[in-house]
Amino acid sequence: MSNTDNRCRLVLIAPDIADVESRGQVLGDALRGGDVASVILPQYDLNDHAFQKHAEALVPLIQKAGAAALLAGDTRVAGRAKADGLHVTGNAAELAEAVEKFSPKLIVGGGNATDRHHALEMGEIRPDYVFFGKLDGDIKPEAHPKNVALAEWWASMIEIPCIVMGGTDPQSALTVAESGAEFVALRLAVFSEPEQAAVIVGQVNALLDEKAPRFED
């Protein structure tokens, strides 16, 4: 069993699959591959009713695997589905509202920190984490250099953990880890070939075990 407490850990962005059973199977396979800190479940194009149905099916599956289930979408669904937390994709005002309403009962974190100014604005709200990148921002093999640079700056001076969106290449997880970020988020890198998802999760964990820098206590 690898020691993941003192190195960058993996966060999965659930794939955009409209059929809830297929989505659950793919996600369940990935979670069997190795350590996953949390899974962010985006609403994508689902209406609120369908998102609720997906959340109710997938949240227990994620939690059973030992990961935290974070919902990005209709906040009412999080409570009904007994999710662990909320991922806010809006601006600082929306993040502040969610923190005030749901923290500390739920994990509340946010993205949309596109530069240092916006990142610090979000940091002042004291969320549980800040996310650099977009949930569907994995459009190139490597993690976006701007997000990696933001994470390096953030990790050097701010105690609030950060998650950085990786690229479509699983190896991009190591570049993110080397920035000092506590978490790397992967989506297409794991789910573009669903039958390989568990293997890729295992490979990413092995890579981070071997090469990721260790955090100081």
Coordinates of C-alpha atoms in Angstrom, one line a residue:
M1 CA 0.0 0.0 0.0
S2 CA 1.5 3.3 -1.0
N3 CA 1.8 6.2 1.4
T4 CA -0.3 9.0 -0.2
D5 CA -0.4 11.3 2.9
N6 CA 2.6 13.3 2.0
R7 CA 2.4 13.6 -1.8
C8 CA 0.1 14.9 -4.5
R9 CA -3.1 12.8 -4.8
L10 CA -5.4 12.1 -7.7
V11 CA -8.9 13.6 -8.1
L12 CA -11.1 12.3 -10.9
I13 CA -13.5 14.3 -12.9
A14 CA -16.4 12.0 -13.8
P15 CA -16.8 11.4 -17.5
D16 CA -19.7 12.9 -19.5
I17 CA -21.8 9.8 -20.0
A18 CA -25.6 10.3 -20.3
D19 CA -26.5 6.7 -19.3
V20 CA -26.2 6.5 -15.5
E21 CA -25.5 2.7 -15.4
S22 CA -22.7 3.0 -18.0
R23 CA -21.3 6.0 -16.1
G24 CA -21.4 4.1 -12.8
Q25 CA -19.6 1.1 -14.3
V26 CA -16.8 3.2 -15.9
L27 CA -16.3 5.2 -12.7
G28 CA -16.4 2.1 -10.5
D29 CA -13.7 0.5 -12.6
A30 CA -11.5 3.5 -12.3
L31 CA -11.9 3.7 -8.5
R32 CA -10.7 0.1 -8.2
G33 CA -7.4 1.1 -9.8
G34 CA -5.9 2.7 -6.8
D35 CA -5.9 5.8 -4.5
V36 CA -8.4 8.5 -5.5
A37 CA -8.9 11.4 -3.0
S38 CA -12.2 12.6 -4.5
V39 CA -14.4 12.5 -7.5
I40 CA -16.0 15.7 -8.9
L41 CA -19.3 15.0 -10.6
P42 CA -20.1 17.8 -13.1
Q43 CA -23.7 18.3 -14.2
Y44 CA -22.7 18.7 -17.8
D45 CA -25.9 19.0 -20.0
L46 CA -28.1 17.0 -17.6
N47 CA -31.2 18.7 -16.4
D48 CA -31.7 18.9 -12.6
H49 CA -33.8 15.8 -12.4
A50 CA -31.4 13.7 -14.3
F51 CA -28.4 15.2 -12.4
Q52 CA -30.2 14.1 -9.1
K53 CA -30.6 10.6 -10.5
H54 CA -26.9 10.4 -11.4
A55 CA -25.8 11.8 -8.1
E56 CA -28.0 9.3 -6.1
A57 CA -26.5 6.4 -8.0
L58 CA -22.9 7.6 -8.1
V59 CA -22.3 9.2 -4.7
P60 CA -22.6 5.9 -2.7
L61 CA -20.3 4.2 -5.2
I62 CA -17.7 6.9 -4.9
Q63 CA -17.9 6.9 -1.1
K64 CA -17.7 3.1 -0.9
A65 CA -14.4 3.3 -2.7
G66 CA -13.1 5.7 0.1
A67 CA -13.2 8.9 -2.0
A68 CA -15.1 12.1 -1.4
A69 CA -18.0 12.8 -3.7
L70 CA -18.1 16.5 -4.8
L71 CA -21.0 17.8 -7.0
A72 CA -20.5 20.6 -9.5
G73 CA -24.0 21.8 -10.4
D74 CA -27.4 22.3 -8.7
T75 CA -26.5 22.7 -5.0
R76 CA -29.8 21.3 -3.8
V77 CA -28.8 18.0 -5.3
A78 CA -25.8 17.7 -3.0
G79 CA -27.9 17.5 0.2
R80 CA -30.4 15.1 -1.3
A81 CA -27.8 12.8 -2.6
K82 CA -25.8 12.9 0.6
A83 CA -22.7 14.1 -1.2
D84 CA -19.5 15.1 0.7
G85 CA -19.2 18.5 -0.9
L86 CA -19.7 21.1 -3.6
H87 CA -17.4 22.2 -6.4
V88 CA -18.4 25.8 -7.3
T89 CA -17.4 26.8 -10.8
G90 CA -18.7 30.4 -10.6
N91 CA -17.1 33.6 -9.3
A92 CA -15.9 34.6 -5.8
A93 CA -19.4 35.8 -4.8
E94 CA -20.9 32.4 -5.6
L95 CA -18.2 30.6 -3.8
A96 CA -18.6 32.9 -0.7
E97 CA -22.4 32.2 -0.7
A98 CA -21.7 28.4 -0.8
V99 CA -19.1 28.5 2.0
E100 CA -21.5 30.6 4.1
K101 CA -24.4 28.2 3.5
F102 CA -22.8 24.8 3.5
S103 CA -19.4 24.9 5.3
P104 CA -18.3 23.1 7.4
K105 CA -21.0 20.5 7.0
L106 CA -19.9 20.0 3.4
I107 CA -16.6 20.3 1.7
V108 CA -16.8 23.5 -0.4
G109 CA -14.2 24.4 -3.0
G110 CA -14.0 26.5 -6.1
G111 CA -12.5 27.0 -9.5
N112 CA -12.5 30.0 -11.9
A113 CA -9.3 31.3 -10.4
T114 CA -7.8 32.4 -13.7
D115 CA -5.1 34.7 -12.3
R116 CA -3.4 35.6 -9.0
H117 CA -5.9 38.3 -8.2
H118 CA -8.9 36.1 -8.5
A119 CA -7.1 33.3 -6.7
L120 CA -6.4 35.5 -3.7
E121 CA -10.1 36.7 -3.8
M122 CA -11.1 33.1 -3.5
G123 CA -8.5 32.4 -0.8
E124 CA -10.0 35.2 1.4
I125 CA -13.2 33.2 1.5
R126 CA -11.4 30.3 3.1
P127 CA -12.8 27.5 0.9
D128 CA -11.5 23.9 1.5
Y129 CA -9.6 24.1 -1.8
V130 CA -9.0 26.2 -4.9
F131 CA -9.2 24.7 -8.3
F132 CA -6.9 25.9 -11.1
G133 CA -8.2 25.2 -14.6
K134 CA -11.6 24.1 -15.9
L135 CA -13.3 20.8 -15.3
D136 CA -13.3 20.2 -19.1
G137 CA -10.0 22.0 -19.7
D138 CA -8.0 18.9 -20.5
I139 CA -7.7 19.7 -24.2
K140 CA -3.9 19.1 -24.6
P141 CA -1.7 16.3 -23.5
E142 CA 0.0 18.5 -20.9
A143 CA -1.5 20.5 -18.1
H144 CA -2.0 24.2 -19.0
P145 CA 1.3 25.9 -18.1
K146 CA -0.6 28.9 -16.7
N147 CA -2.4 26.7 -14.2
V148 CA 0.8 24.9 -13.2
A149 CA 2.5 28.3 -12.6
L150 CA -0.4 29.5 -10.5
A151 CA -0.3 26.4 -8.4
E152 CA 3.5 26.8 -7.9
W153 CA 3.0 30.4 -6.7
W154 CA -0.1 29.4 -4.6
A155 CA 1.6 26.3 -2.9
S156 CA 4.6 28.4 -2.0
M157 CA 2.6 30.9 0.1
I158 CA -1.0 29.8 0.8
E159 CA -2.0 27.0 3.1
I160 CA -5.4 26.3 1.4
P161 CA -4.9 23.2 -0.7
C162 CA -5.1 23.5 -4.5
I163 CA -6.3 21.1 -7.3
V164 CA -4.8 21.5 -10.7
M165 CA -6.5 20.2 -13.9
G166 CA -4.1 17.9 -15.7
G167 CA -3.9 17.1 -19.4
T168 CA -5.0 14.2 -21.6
D169 CA -1.7 12.4 -20.9
P170 CA -1.6 10.6 -17.6
Q171 CA 2.1 11.7 -17.3
S172 CA 0.8 15.3 -16.9
A173 CA 0.0 14.3 -13.3
L174 CA 3.7 14.4 -12.4
T175 CA 4.2 18.0 -13.8
V176 CA 1.3 19.1 -11.6
A177 CA 2.8 17.3 -8.6
E178 CA 6.1 19.0 -9.1
S179 CA 4.4 22.4 -8.8
G180 CA 3.7 21.6 -5.1
A181 CA -0.1 21.2 -5.7
E182 CA -1.8 18.9 -3.3
F183 CA -4.1 17.3 -5.9
V184 CA -4.1 16.7 -9.7
A185 CA -7.4 16.3 -11.5
L186 CA -7.7 14.0 -14.5
R187 CA -10.6 13.3 -16.8
L188 CA -9.9 12.3 -20.4
A189 CA -6.4 10.9 -19.3
V190 CA -8.3 8.2 -17.4
F191 CA -11.6 7.9 -19.2
S192 CA -10.9 8.3 -22.9
E193 CA -10.4 4.6 -23.0
P194 CA -12.9 3.4 -20.3
E195 CA -11.7 -0.2 -20.3
Q196 CA -8.2 1.0 -19.4
A197 CA -9.4 3.4 -16.6
A198 CA -8.4 1.1 -13.6
V199 CA -4.9 0.4 -15.1
I200 CA -4.3 4.1 -15.7
V201 CA -5.3 5.1 -12.2
G202 CA -2.8 2.4 -10.9
Q203 CA -0.1 3.8 -13.2
V204 CA -0.6 7.4 -12.1
N205 CA -0.4 6.3 -8.5
A206 CA 2.8 4.4 -9.1
L207 CA 4.2 7.4 -11.0
L208 CA 3.4 9.7 -8.1
D209 CA 4.7 7.2 -5.5
E210 CA 8.0 7.0 -7.3
K211 CA 8.6 10.6 -8.5
A212 CA 6.3 13.1 -6.8
P213 CA 7.9 15.5 -4.3
R214 CA 7.1 14.9 -0.7
F215 CA 5.4 17.6 1.4
E216 CA 7.1 18.8 4.6
D217 CA 5.1 18.2 7.8

